[in-house]
Amino acid sequence: AIEMKKKIGCHVIASDVDKNICMLARKNIKFNNLNIKVYQSNFFKNIKQSFDIVSFNPPYVATSLGKKILLSKKFKSQWDGGKNSDRVLKSFLNKLKNYNKKIICYMGINRQHLDTKAIQKLIKNYKLNLIEMKKSNLFPVNVYIVKNK
């Protein structure tokens, strides 16, 4: 949210399901002297404002792997993608599919945890339109540009 506000200058809102992450985001926004509203929300649930574009970086580490490598319990909502790494992504795609307005979504997903073909299949199964996929050469991340209608 901060980078979008700084580089593009558009109206930006931010959200996270975890109240501690929201608090940290508000502090960071204040430190950067920016005007960004932060909502504690599960996807779009508590956001009443209209929006056209969503940037989404779902948690995608499998629960068992996160526990094995001792990822933070405090920030579990930031990494825990469920048993198969795709629980949160599936929930989000379902919300995106059923959202009552046209939205373009940019999803950054680590391809070491979620297979590219599996994600493309999920997008198709949720009847969303994959506009483009960009592969980072620097990080193991793919950015999927998806439209809901």
Short mmCIF file of N, CA, C and O in Angstrom, two decimals:
data_model
loop_
_atom_site.label_atom_id
_atom_site.label_comp_id
_atom_site.label_asym_id
_atom_site.label_seq_id
_atom_site.Cartn_x
_atom_site.Cartn_y
_atom_site.Cartn_z
N ALA A 1 0.83 -1.20 0.00
CA ALA A 1 0.00 0.00 0.00
C ALA A 1 0.87 1.26 0.00
O ALA A 1 0.60 2.21 -0.73
N ILE A 2 1.92 1.23 0.80
CA ILE A 2 2.81 2.39 0.90
C ILE A 2 3.52 2.64 -0.42
O ILE A 2 3.58 3.79 -0.89
N GLU A 3 4.02 1.59 -1.05
CA GLU A 3 4.71 1.76 -2.32
C GLU A 3 3.77 2.26 -3.41
O GLU A 3 4.15 3.09 -4.23
N MET A 4 2.54 1.74 -3.43
CA MET A 4 1.57 2.20 -4.42
C MET A 4 1.27 3.68 -4.22
O MET A 4 1.20 4.44 -5.19
N LYS A 5 1.09 4.08 -2.98
CA LYS A 5 0.79 5.49 -2.68
C LYS A 5 1.96 6.38 -3.09
O LYS A 5 1.77 7.42 -3.72
N LYS A 6 3.18 5.96 -2.76
CA LYS A 6 4.36 6.76 -3.07
C LYS A 6 4.65 6.83 -4.56
O LYS A 6 4.96 7.89 -5.09
N LYS A 7 4.54 5.70 -5.25
CA LYS A 7 4.95 5.66 -6.66
C LYS A 7 3.85 6.06 -7.64
O LYS A 7 4.14 6.60 -8.69
N ILE A 8 2.60 5.75 -7.29
CA ILE A 8 1.51 6.03 -8.22
C ILE A 8 0.71 7.25 -7.78
O ILE A 8 0.22 8.00 -8.60
N GLY A 9 0.57 7.40 -6.47
CA GLY A 9 -0.14 8.55 -5.95
C GLY A 9 -1.65 8.40 -5.94
O GLY A 9 -2.37 9.36 -5.66
N CYS A 10 -2.14 7.22 -6.22
CA CYS A 10 -3.58 7.00 -6.25
C CYS A 10 -4.15 6.89 -4.83
O CYS A 10 -3.40 6.79 -3.87
N HIS A 11 -5.46 6.90 -4.73
CA HIS A 11 -6.12 6.68 -3.45
C HIS A 11 -5.91 5.21 -3.07
O HIS A 11 -6.25 4.31 -3.84
N VAL A 12 -5.37 4.95 -1.90
CA VAL A 12 -5.04 3.59 -1.47
C VAL A 12 -5.69 3.31 -0.12
O VAL A 12 -5.67 4.15 0.77
N ILE A 13 -6.26 2.12 -0.01
CA ILE A 13 -6.69 1.61 1.29
C ILE A 13 -5.98 0.28 1.50
O ILE A 13 -5.57 -0.37 0.54
N ALA A 14 -5.80 -0.10 2.75
CA ALA A 14 -5.09 -1.34 3.06
C ALA A 14 -5.93 -2.14 4.05
O ALA A 14 -6.72 -1.58 4.81
N SER A 15 -5.73 -3.45 4.03
CA SER A 15 -6.45 -4.28 4.99
C SER A 15 -5.64 -5.52 5.33
O SER A 15 -4.78 -5.95 4.57
N ASP A 16 -5.94 -6.06 6.49
CA ASP A 16 -5.38 -7.34 6.91
C ASP A 16 -6.33 -7.93 7.93
O ASP A 16 -7.03 -7.20 8.65
N VAL A 17 -6.36 -9.24 8.01
CA VAL A 17 -7.23 -9.92 8.96
C VAL A 17 -6.69 -9.81 10.39
O VAL A 17 -7.45 -9.85 11.35
N ASP A 18 -5.39 -9.60 10.55
CA ASP A 18 -4.73 -9.58 11.86
C ASP A 18 -4.64 -8.16 12.41
O ASP A 18 -4.05 -7.28 11.78
N LYS A 19 -5.20 -7.95 13.60
CA LYS A 19 -5.19 -6.60 14.18
C LYS A 19 -3.78 -6.09 14.46
O LYS A 19 -3.52 -4.90 14.37
N ASN A 20 -2.84 -6.99 14.81
CA ASN A 20 -1.45 -6.57 15.06
C ASN A 20 -0.78 -6.08 13.78
O ASN A 20 -0.03 -5.11 13.80
N ILE A 21 -1.06 -6.73 12.66
CA ILE A 21 -0.51 -6.30 11.37
C ILE A 21 -1.11 -4.94 11.00
O ILE A 21 -0.40 -4.06 10.50
N CYS A 22 -2.39 -4.75 11.25
CA CYS A 22 -3.02 -3.45 10.98
C CYS A 22 -2.37 -2.35 11.81
O CYS A 22 -2.10 -1.26 11.30
N MET A 23 -2.10 -2.65 13.07
CA MET A 23 -1.46 -1.66 13.95
C MET A 23 -0.05 -1.31 13.41
O MET A 23 0.31 -0.13 13.34
N LEU A 24 0.71 -2.31 13.03
CA LEU A 24 2.04 -2.07 12.47
C LEU A 24 1.96 -1.28 11.16
O LEU A 24 2.78 -0.38 10.91
N ALA A 25 0.98 -1.60 10.35
CA ALA A 25 0.79 -0.87 9.09
C ALA A 25 0.48 0.61 9.35
O ALA A 25 1.05 1.50 8.71
N ARG A 26 -0.38 0.88 10.32
CA ARG A 26 -0.72 2.27 10.66
C ARG A 26 0.51 3.04 11.13
O ARG A 26 0.72 4.20 10.78
N LYS A 27 1.35 2.39 11.94
CA LYS A 27 2.58 3.04 12.41
C LYS A 27 3.51 3.34 11.23
O LYS A 27 4.10 4.43 11.15
N ASN A 28 3.63 2.39 10.32
CA ASN A 28 4.50 2.57 9.15
C ASN A 28 3.97 3.67 8.23
O ASN A 28 4.72 4.49 7.70
N ILE A 29 2.66 3.72 8.07
CA ILE A 29 2.04 4.77 7.26
C ILE A 29 2.26 6.13 7.88
O ILE A 29 2.61 7.09 7.19
N LYS A 30 2.09 6.22 9.20
CA LYS A 30 2.33 7.49 9.91
C LYS A 30 3.80 7.91 9.78
O LYS A 30 4.10 9.07 9.51
N PHE A 31 4.71 6.96 9.96
CA PHE A 31 6.14 7.23 9.82
C PHE A 31 6.47 7.79 8.44
O PHE A 31 7.31 8.67 8.29
N ASN A 32 5.79 7.27 7.41
CA ASN A 32 6.01 7.72 6.04
C ASN A 32 5.17 8.94 5.67
O ASN A 32 5.21 9.39 4.52
N ASN A 33 4.43 9.47 6.64
CA ASN A 33 3.63 10.67 6.45
C ASN A 33 2.67 10.55 5.25
O ASN A 33 2.60 11.43 4.39
N LEU A 34 1.94 9.44 5.23
CA LEU A 34 1.01 9.18 4.13
C LEU A 34 -0.42 9.11 4.64
O LEU A 34 -0.66 8.89 5.82
N ASN A 35 -1.36 9.28 3.73
CA ASN A 35 -2.77 9.20 4.06
C ASN A 35 -3.33 7.90 3.45
O ASN A 35 -3.73 7.88 2.30
N ILE A 36 -3.31 6.84 4.26
CA ILE A 36 -3.84 5.55 3.84
C ILE A 36 -4.69 5.01 4.99
O ILE A 36 -4.24 4.91 6.11
N LYS A 37 -5.92 4.69 4.70
CA LYS A 37 -6.81 4.10 5.69
C LYS A 37 -6.55 2.59 5.76
O LYS A 37 -6.43 1.93 4.73
N VAL A 38 -6.45 2.05 6.98
CA VAL A 38 -6.20 0.63 7.18
C VAL A 38 -7.42 0.01 7.86
O VAL A 38 -7.90 0.50 8.88
N TYR A 39 -7.92 -1.06 7.28
CA TYR A 39 -9.07 -1.78 7.82
C TYR A 39 -8.63 -3.15 8.32
O TYR A 39 -7.86 -3.83 7.64
N GLN A 40 -9.16 -3.54 9.46
CA GLN A 40 -9.01 -4.94 9.86
C GLN A 40 -10.19 -5.65 9.20
O GLN A 40 -11.36 -5.37 9.50
N SER A 41 -9.87 -6.53 8.27
CA SER A 41 -10.93 -7.14 7.49
C SER A 41 -10.50 -8.47 6.91
O SER A 41 -9.34 -8.64 6.54
N ASN A 42 -11.43 -9.38 6.84
CA ASN A 42 -11.21 -10.64 6.14
C ASN A 42 -11.63 -10.41 4.69
O ASN A 42 -12.82 -10.35 4.39
N PHE A 43 -10.64 -10.22 3.83
CA PHE A 43 -10.86 -9.87 2.43
C PHE A 43 -11.64 -8.55 2.35
O PHE A 43 -11.21 -7.57 2.90
N PHE A 44 -12.81 -8.52 1.72
CA PHE A 44 -13.53 -7.26 1.47
C PHE A 44 -14.60 -6.98 2.52
O PHE A 44 -15.29 -5.97 2.45
N LYS A 45 -14.74 -7.84 3.49
CA LYS A 45 -15.88 -7.82 4.41
C LYS A 45 -16.13 -6.46 5.09
O LYS A 45 -17.26 -5.98 5.10
N ASN A 46 -15.11 -5.83 5.64
CA ASN A 46 -15.30 -4.58 6.38
C ASN A 46 -14.96 -3.33 5.56
O ASN A 46 -14.88 -2.24 6.12
N ILE A 47 -14.76 -3.49 4.29
CA ILE A 47 -14.40 -2.36 3.44
C ILE A 47 -15.65 -1.91 2.68
O ILE A 47 -16.16 -2.62 1.83
N LYS A 48 -16.13 -0.74 3.04
CA LYS A 48 -17.36 -0.22 2.43
C LYS A 48 -17.07 0.69 1.24
O LYS A 48 -17.94 0.99 0.46
N GLN A 49 -15.81 1.15 1.15
CA GLN A 49 -15.44 2.03 0.04
C GLN A 49 -15.38 1.25 -1.27
O GLN A 49 -15.12 0.05 -1.28
N SER A 50 -15.60 1.95 -2.36
CA SER A 50 -15.49 1.36 -3.68
C SER A 50 -14.01 1.29 -4.08
O SER A 50 -13.22 2.15 -3.72
N PHE A 51 -13.65 0.25 -4.82
CA PHE A 51 -12.28 0.13 -5.31
C PHE A 51 -12.29 -0.62 -6.63
O PHE A 51 -13.22 -1.35 -6.94
N ASP A 52 -11.23 -0.42 -7.42
CA ASP A 52 -11.13 -1.01 -8.75
C ASP A 52 -10.02 -2.04 -8.87
O ASP A 52 -10.07 -2.91 -9.73
N ILE A 53 -8.99 -1.89 -8.04
CA ILE A 53 -7.81 -2.74 -8.14
C ILE A 53 -7.47 -3.28 -6.76
O ILE A 53 -7.53 -2.56 -5.76
N VAL A 54 -7.08 -4.55 -6.71
CA VAL A 54 -6.68 -5.20 -5.46
C VAL A 54 -5.28 -5.77 -5.66
O VAL A 54 -4.99 -6.38 -6.68
N SER A 55 -4.44 -5.55 -4.69
CA SER A 55 -3.13 -6.19 -4.64
C SER A 55 -3.19 -7.20 -3.50
O SER A 55 -3.50 -6.83 -2.36
N PHE A 56 -2.91 -8.46 -3.80
CA PHE A 56 -3.11 -9.53 -2.81
C PHE A 56 -1.90 -10.45 -2.79
O PHE A 56 -1.45 -10.92 -3.82
N ASN A 57 -1.38 -10.66 -1.60
CA ASN A 57 -0.25 -11.55 -1.40
C ASN A 57 -0.66 -12.57 -0.34
O ASN A 57 -0.46 -12.35 0.85
N PRO A 58 -1.27 -13.68 -0.78
CA PRO A 58 -1.82 -14.62 0.20
C PRO A 58 -0.74 -15.39 0.94
O PRO A 58 0.35 -15.61 0.42
N PRO A 59 -1.06 -15.82 2.16
CA PRO A 59 -0.15 -16.73 2.85
C PRO A 59 -0.16 -18.06 2.10
O PRO A 59 -1.23 -18.55 1.72
N TYR A 60 0.99 -18.63 1.85
CA TYR A 60 1.05 -19.83 1.01
C TYR A 60 1.99 -20.91 1.54
O TYR A 60 2.30 -21.86 0.84
N VAL A 61 2.44 -20.79 2.77
CA VAL A 61 3.27 -21.85 3.35
C VAL A 61 2.33 -22.89 3.95
O VAL A 61 1.39 -22.54 4.68
N ALA A 62 2.57 -24.16 3.66
CA ALA A 62 1.76 -25.23 4.25
C ALA A 62 1.91 -25.20 5.77
O ALA A 62 3.01 -24.96 6.29
N THR A 63 0.82 -25.44 6.46
CA THR A 63 0.82 -25.41 7.92
C THR A 63 1.92 -26.29 8.51
O THR A 63 2.66 -25.86 9.39
N SER A 64 2.03 -27.51 8.01
CA SER A 64 3.03 -28.45 8.56
C SER A 64 4.45 -27.94 8.35
O SER A 64 5.30 -28.07 9.24
N LEU A 65 4.74 -27.35 7.20
CA LEU A 65 6.08 -26.81 6.94
C LEU A 65 6.36 -25.62 7.85
O LEU A 65 7.44 -25.51 8.41
N GLY A 66 5.39 -24.74 8.01
CA GLY A 66 5.57 -23.57 8.88
C GLY A 66 5.89 -23.97 10.30
O GLY A 66 6.74 -23.37 10.95
N LYS A 67 5.20 -25.01 10.78
CA LYS A 67 5.48 -25.50 12.14
C LYS A 67 6.86 -26.15 12.20
O LYS A 67 7.60 -25.95 13.17
N LYS A 68 7.21 -26.90 11.17
CA LYS A 68 8.51 -27.60 11.14
C LYS A 68 9.68 -26.63 11.16
O LYS A 68 10.67 -26.85 11.85
N ILE A 69 9.57 -25.54 10.43
CA ILE A 69 10.68 -24.57 10.37
C ILE A 69 10.51 -23.42 11.37
O ILE A 69 11.20 -22.42 11.32
N LEU A 70 9.54 -23.62 12.27
CA LEU A 70 9.33 -22.72 13.41
C LEU A 70 9.00 -21.28 13.01
O LEU A 70 9.52 -20.32 13.59
N LEU A 71 8.12 -21.13 12.02
CA LEU A 71 7.65 -19.78 11.69
C LEU A 71 6.84 -19.23 12.86
O LEU A 71 6.23 -19.98 13.63
N SER A 72 6.79 -17.94 12.98
CA SER A 72 6.18 -17.25 14.11
C SER A 72 4.71 -17.61 14.30
O SER A 72 3.90 -17.49 13.38
N LYS A 73 4.36 -18.03 15.51
CA LYS A 73 2.95 -18.28 15.83
C LYS A 73 2.18 -16.96 15.88
O LYS A 73 1.02 -16.90 15.52
N LYS A 74 2.85 -15.91 16.33
CA LYS A 74 2.21 -14.59 16.44
C LYS A 74 1.74 -14.09 15.07
O LYS A 74 0.70 -13.45 14.95
N PHE A 75 2.51 -14.39 14.03
CA PHE A 75 2.18 -13.91 12.69
C PHE A 75 1.73 -15.04 11.77
O PHE A 75 1.92 -14.98 10.56
N LYS A 76 1.10 -16.04 12.35
CA LYS A 76 0.65 -17.21 11.59
C LYS A 76 -0.26 -16.82 10.42
O LYS A 76 -0.20 -17.42 9.35
N SER A 77 -1.08 -15.80 10.61
CA SER A 77 -1.99 -15.38 9.54
C SER A 77 -1.24 -14.88 8.31
O SER A 77 -1.78 -14.84 7.22
N GLN A 78 0.03 -14.54 8.49
CA GLN A 78 0.83 -14.01 7.38
C GLN A 78 1.48 -15.10 6.54
O GLN A 78 1.86 -14.86 5.40
N TRP A 79 1.60 -16.31 7.08
CA TRP A 79 2.28 -17.37 6.33
C TRP A 79 1.46 -18.64 6.14
O TRP A 79 1.68 -19.38 5.20
N ASP A 80 0.48 -18.90 6.99
CA ASP A 80 -0.21 -20.19 6.98
C ASP A 80 -1.26 -20.28 5.87
O ASP A 80 -2.34 -19.71 5.97
N GLY A 81 -0.91 -21.02 4.83
CA GLY A 81 -1.83 -21.23 3.71
C GLY A 81 -2.68 -22.47 3.84
O GLY A 81 -3.42 -22.83 2.92
N GLY A 82 -2.58 -23.16 4.97
CA GLY A 82 -3.36 -24.38 5.16
C GLY A 82 -2.59 -25.62 4.77
O GLY A 82 -1.43 -25.57 4.40
N LYS A 83 -3.26 -26.74 4.84
CA LYS A 83 -2.64 -28.05 4.60
C LYS A 83 -1.92 -28.12 3.24
O LYS A 83 -0.80 -28.60 3.14
N ASN A 84 -2.56 -27.62 2.19
CA ASN A 84 -2.00 -27.69 0.84
C ASN A 84 -1.50 -26.33 0.33
O ASN A 84 -1.32 -26.15 -0.87
N SER A 85 -1.32 -25.40 1.21
CA SER A 85 -0.81 -24.06 0.90
C SER A 85 -1.80 -23.16 0.17
O SER A 85 -1.48 -22.03 -0.15
N ASP A 86 -3.00 -23.64 -0.12
CA ASP A 86 -3.92 -22.87 -0.96
C ASP A 86 -5.25 -22.51 -0.30
O ASP A 86 -6.15 -21.99 -0.94
N ARG A 87 -5.40 -22.75 1.01
CA ARG A 87 -6.67 -22.49 1.69
C ARG A 87 -7.10 -21.03 1.58
O ARG A 87 -8.24 -20.72 1.20
N VAL A 88 -6.19 -20.11 1.89
CA VAL A 88 -6.53 -18.69 1.86
C VAL A 88 -6.75 -18.22 0.42
O VAL A 88 -7.66 -17.45 0.13
N LEU A 89 -5.92 -18.71 -0.50
CA LEU A 89 -6.07 -18.35 -1.90
C LEU A 89 -7.44 -18.77 -2.43
O LEU A 89 -8.13 -17.98 -3.10
N LYS A 90 -7.88 -19.97 -2.11
CA LYS A 90 -9.20 -20.44 -2.56
C LYS A 90 -10.31 -19.57 -1.99
O LYS A 90 -11.25 -19.21 -2.71
N SER A 91 -10.21 -19.22 -0.72
CA SER A 91 -11.23 -18.35 -0.10
C SER A 91 -11.27 -17.00 -0.79
O SER A 91 -12.34 -16.45 -1.06
N PHE A 92 -10.07 -16.46 -1.06
CA PHE A 92 -10.01 -15.15 -1.72
C PHE A 92 -10.60 -15.22 -3.14
O PHE A 92 -11.38 -14.34 -3.53
N LEU A 93 -10.23 -16.23 -3.90
CA LEU A 93 -10.74 -16.35 -5.27
C LEU A 93 -12.26 -16.48 -5.27
O LEU A 93 -12.93 -15.91 -6.13
N ASN A 94 -12.81 -17.17 -4.30
CA ASN A 94 -14.25 -17.28 -4.18
C ASN A 94 -14.89 -15.92 -3.90
O ASN A 94 -15.90 -15.55 -4.51
N LYS A 95 -14.29 -15.15 -2.99
CA LYS A 95 -14.81 -13.79 -2.69
C LYS A 95 -14.69 -12.89 -3.92
O LYS A 95 -15.59 -12.11 -4.21
N LEU A 96 -13.57 -13.01 -4.62
CA LEU A 96 -13.36 -12.19 -5.83
C LEU A 96 -14.40 -12.53 -6.89
O LEU A 96 -14.98 -11.64 -7.50
N LYS A 97 -14.64 -13.80 -7.08
CA LYS A 97 -15.63 -14.26 -8.07
C LYS A 97 -17.00 -13.68 -7.77
O LYS A 97 -17.73 -13.26 -8.67
N ASN A 98 -17.36 -13.65 -6.49
CA ASN A 98 -18.71 -13.23 -6.09
C ASN A 98 -18.83 -11.74 -5.78
O ASN A 98 -19.91 -11.29 -5.42
N TYR A 99 -17.73 -10.98 -5.91
CA TYR A 99 -17.80 -9.56 -5.61
C TYR A 99 -18.69 -8.88 -6.65
O TYR A 99 -18.65 -9.20 -7.84
N ASN A 100 -19.52 -7.92 -6.21
CA ASN A 100 -20.55 -7.36 -7.07
C ASN A 100 -20.08 -6.26 -8.03
O ASN A 100 -20.89 -5.65 -8.70
N LYS A 101 -18.80 -6.03 -8.11
CA LYS A 101 -18.25 -5.00 -8.98
C LYS A 101 -17.03 -5.56 -9.71
O LYS A 101 -16.35 -6.44 -9.21
N LYS A 102 -16.76 -5.03 -10.91
CA LYS A 102 -15.58 -5.46 -11.65
C LYS A 102 -14.31 -5.03 -10.91
O LYS A 102 -14.20 -3.88 -10.49
N ILE A 103 -13.40 -5.96 -10.74
CA ILE A 103 -12.13 -5.68 -10.07
C ILE A 103 -11.01 -6.36 -10.84
O ILE A 103 -11.17 -7.47 -11.34
N ILE A 104 -9.88 -5.68 -10.89
CA ILE A 104 -8.66 -6.31 -11.38
C ILE A 104 -7.80 -6.58 -10.15
O ILE A 104 -7.64 -5.72 -9.29
N CYS A 105 -7.25 -7.78 -10.08
CA CYS A 105 -6.46 -8.17 -8.92
C CYS A 105 -5.05 -8.57 -9.36
O CYS A 105 -4.88 -9.31 -10.32
N TYR A 106 -4.07 -8.06 -8.64
CA TYR A 106 -2.67 -8.44 -8.83
C TYR A 106 -2.30 -9.32 -7.65
O TYR A 106 -2.26 -8.85 -6.51
N MET A 107 -2.05 -10.61 -7.91
CA MET A 107 -1.72 -11.55 -6.84
C MET A 107 -0.27 -11.99 -6.97
O MET A 107 0.12 -12.57 -7.99
N GLY A 108 0.52 -11.73 -5.96
CA GLY A 108 1.90 -12.19 -5.93
C GLY A 108 1.99 -13.48 -5.14
O GLY A 108 1.64 -13.51 -3.96
N ILE A 109 2.43 -14.56 -5.80
CA ILE A 109 2.44 -15.88 -5.16
C ILE A 109 3.78 -16.57 -5.40
O ILE A 109 4.25 -16.67 -6.53
N ASN A 110 4.36 -17.08 -4.33
CA ASN A 110 5.65 -17.77 -4.39
C ASN A 110 5.48 -19.12 -5.05
O ASN A 110 4.77 -19.99 -4.55
N ARG A 111 6.13 -19.32 -6.19
CA ARG A 111 5.97 -20.56 -6.94
C ARG A 111 6.69 -21.75 -6.31
O ARG A 111 6.52 -22.88 -6.74
N GLN A 112 7.49 -21.52 -5.26
CA GLN A 112 8.10 -22.64 -4.54
C GLN A 112 7.08 -23.33 -3.63
O GLN A 112 7.29 -24.46 -3.23
N HIS A 113 6.01 -22.63 -3.30
CA HIS A 113 4.99 -23.19 -2.42
C HIS A 113 3.71 -23.56 -3.14
O HIS A 113 3.01 -24.47 -2.73
N LEU A 114 3.39 -22.85 -4.20
CA LEU A 114 2.19 -23.13 -4.98
C LEU A 114 2.56 -23.21 -6.46
O LEU A 114 3.06 -22.24 -7.03
N ASP A 115 2.30 -24.34 -7.04
CA ASP A 115 2.64 -24.60 -8.44
C ASP A 115 1.86 -23.69 -9.40
O ASP A 115 0.66 -23.47 -9.23
N THR A 116 2.56 -23.19 -10.39
CA THR A 116 1.97 -22.28 -11.37
C THR A 116 0.75 -22.88 -12.05
O THR A 116 -0.29 -22.23 -12.16
N LYS A 117 0.86 -24.10 -12.51
CA LYS A 117 -0.27 -24.75 -13.21
C LYS A 117 -1.47 -24.93 -12.26
O LYS A 117 -2.62 -24.77 -12.68
N ALA A 118 -1.20 -25.24 -11.00
CA ALA A 118 -2.29 -25.40 -10.02
C ALA A 118 -3.01 -24.07 -9.80
O ALA A 118 -4.25 -24.04 -9.69
N ILE A 119 -2.27 -23.00 -9.75
CA ILE A 119 -2.90 -21.68 -9.55
C ILE A 119 -3.72 -21.31 -10.77
O ILE A 119 -4.85 -20.82 -10.65
N GLN A 120 -3.18 -21.53 -11.95
CA GLN A 120 -3.93 -21.24 -13.17
C GLN A 120 -5.22 -22.06 -13.24
O GLN A 120 -6.26 -21.55 -13.64
N LYS A 121 -5.15 -23.30 -12.79
CA LYS A 121 -6.35 -24.16 -12.75
C LYS A 121 -7.37 -23.62 -11.75
O LYS A 121 -8.57 -23.59 -12.04
N LEU A 122 -6.90 -23.17 -10.58
CA LEU A 122 -7.81 -22.59 -9.59
C LEU A 122 -8.51 -21.35 -10.16
O LEU A 122 -9.72 -21.19 -9.99
N ILE A 123 -7.75 -20.50 -10.81
CA ILE A 123 -8.32 -19.28 -11.40
C ILE A 123 -9.42 -19.65 -12.39
O ILE A 123 -10.51 -19.07 -12.37
N LYS A 124 -9.15 -20.64 -13.20
CA LYS A 124 -10.14 -21.11 -14.19
C LYS A 124 -11.35 -21.74 -13.49
O LYS A 124 -12.49 -21.48 -13.86
N ASN A 125 -11.10 -22.57 -12.46
CA ASN A 125 -12.19 -23.23 -11.74
C ASN A 125 -13.12 -22.24 -11.05
O ASN A 125 -14.32 -22.52 -10.90
N TYR A 126 -12.59 -21.09 -10.64
CA TYR A 126 -13.42 -20.06 -10.00
C TYR A 126 -14.03 -19.10 -11.03
O TYR A 126 -14.60 -18.08 -10.67
N LYS A 127 -13.88 -19.46 -12.30
CA LYS A 127 -14.48 -18.69 -13.41
C LYS A 127 -14.01 -17.24 -13.43
O LYS A 127 -14.78 -16.31 -13.68
N LEU A 128 -12.72 -17.06 -13.13
CA LEU A 128 -12.09 -15.75 -13.21
C LEU A 128 -11.26 -15.70 -14.48
O LEU A 128 -10.92 -16.73 -15.06
N ASN A 129 -10.93 -14.50 -14.92
CA ASN A 129 -10.16 -14.33 -16.16
C ASN A 129 -8.72 -14.00 -15.84
O ASN A 129 -8.44 -12.97 -15.23
N LEU A 130 -7.82 -14.88 -16.24
CA LEU A 130 -6.39 -14.62 -16.09
C LEU A 130 -5.97 -13.75 -17.27
O LEU A 130 -5.96 -14.19 -18.41
N ILE A 131 -5.64 -12.50 -16.98
CA ILE A 131 -5.24 -11.56 -18.02
C ILE A 131 -3.78 -11.80 -18.42
O ILE A 131 -3.45 -11.83 -19.59
N GLU A 132 -2.95 -11.98 -17.39
CA GLU A 132 -1.52 -12.15 -17.65
C GLU A 132 -0.85 -12.71 -16.40
O GLU A 132 -1.34 -12.55 -15.29
N MET A 133 0.28 -13.38 -16.61
CA MET A 133 1.11 -13.82 -15.50
C MET A 133 2.52 -13.33 -15.76
O MET A 133 3.06 -13.51 -16.85
N LYS A 134 3.09 -12.66 -14.77
CA LYS A 134 4.46 -12.16 -14.86
C LYS A 134 5.33 -12.97 -13.92
O LYS A 134 4.99 -13.14 -12.75
N LYS A 135 6.45 -13.43 -14.41
CA LYS A 135 7.39 -14.23 -13.62
C LYS A 135 8.58 -13.36 -13.24
O LYS A 135 9.24 -12.78 -14.11
N SER A 136 8.86 -13.27 -11.95
CA SER A 136 10.02 -12.52 -11.48
C SER A 136 11.28 -13.35 -11.72
O SER A 136 11.30 -14.55 -11.46
N ASN A 137 12.31 -12.71 -12.23
CA ASN A 137 13.59 -13.39 -12.40
C ASN A 137 14.45 -13.27 -11.14
O ASN A 137 15.40 -14.01 -10.96
N LEU A 138 14.10 -12.33 -10.28
CA LEU A 138 14.87 -12.09 -9.07
C LEU A 138 14.37 -12.92 -7.89
O LEU A 138 15.17 -13.43 -7.10
N PHE A 139 13.07 -13.06 -7.77
CA PHE A 139 12.45 -13.80 -6.67
C PHE A 139 11.60 -14.93 -7.23
O PHE A 139 11.14 -14.85 -8.37
N PRO A 140 11.33 -15.97 -6.44
CA PRO A 140 10.49 -17.08 -6.94
C PRO A 140 9.00 -16.74 -6.86
O PRO A 140 8.20 -17.48 -6.31
N VAL A 141 8.65 -15.59 -7.42
CA VAL A 141 7.28 -15.09 -7.32
C VAL A 141 6.70 -14.88 -8.72
O VAL A 141 7.36 -14.34 -9.61
N ASN A 142 5.46 -15.31 -8.87
CA ASN A 142 4.69 -15.00 -10.06
C ASN A 142 3.61 -14.00 -9.67
O ASN A 142 3.02 -14.11 -8.59
N VAL A 143 3.36 -13.04 -10.55
CA VAL A 143 2.26 -12.10 -10.33
C VAL A 143 1.18 -12.45 -11.35
O VAL A 143 1.42 -12.44 -12.56
N TYR A 144 0.02 -12.79 -10.83
CA TYR A 144 -1.13 -13.13 -11.65
C TYR A 144 -2.05 -11.93 -11.70
O TYR A 144 -2.46 -11.42 -10.67
N ILE A 145 -2.38 -11.50 -12.91
CA ILE A 145 -3.30 -10.39 -13.08
C ILE A 145 -4.63 -11.01 -13.49
O ILE A 145 -4.75 -11.64 -14.54
N VAL A 146 -5.63 -10.85 -12.62
CA VAL A 146 -6.90 -11.56 -12.74
C VAL A 146 -8.04 -10.56 -12.71
O VAL A 146 -8.02 -9.59 -11.95
N LYS A 147 -9.06 -10.83 -13.51
CA LYS A 147 -10.26 -10.00 -13.54
C LYS A 147 -11.45 -10.88 -13.15
O LYS A 147 -11.52 -12.05 -13.56
N ASN A 148 -12.38 -10.32 -12.39
CA ASN A 148 -13.50 -11.11 -11.91
C ASN A 148 -14.71 -11.13 -12.83
O ASN A 148 -15.56 -11.98 -12.70
N LYS A 149 -14.85 -10.21 -13.74
CA LYS A 149 -16.05 -10.19 -14.61
C LYS A 149 -15.67 -9.84 -16.02
O LYS A 149 -14.75 -9.17 -16.30
#
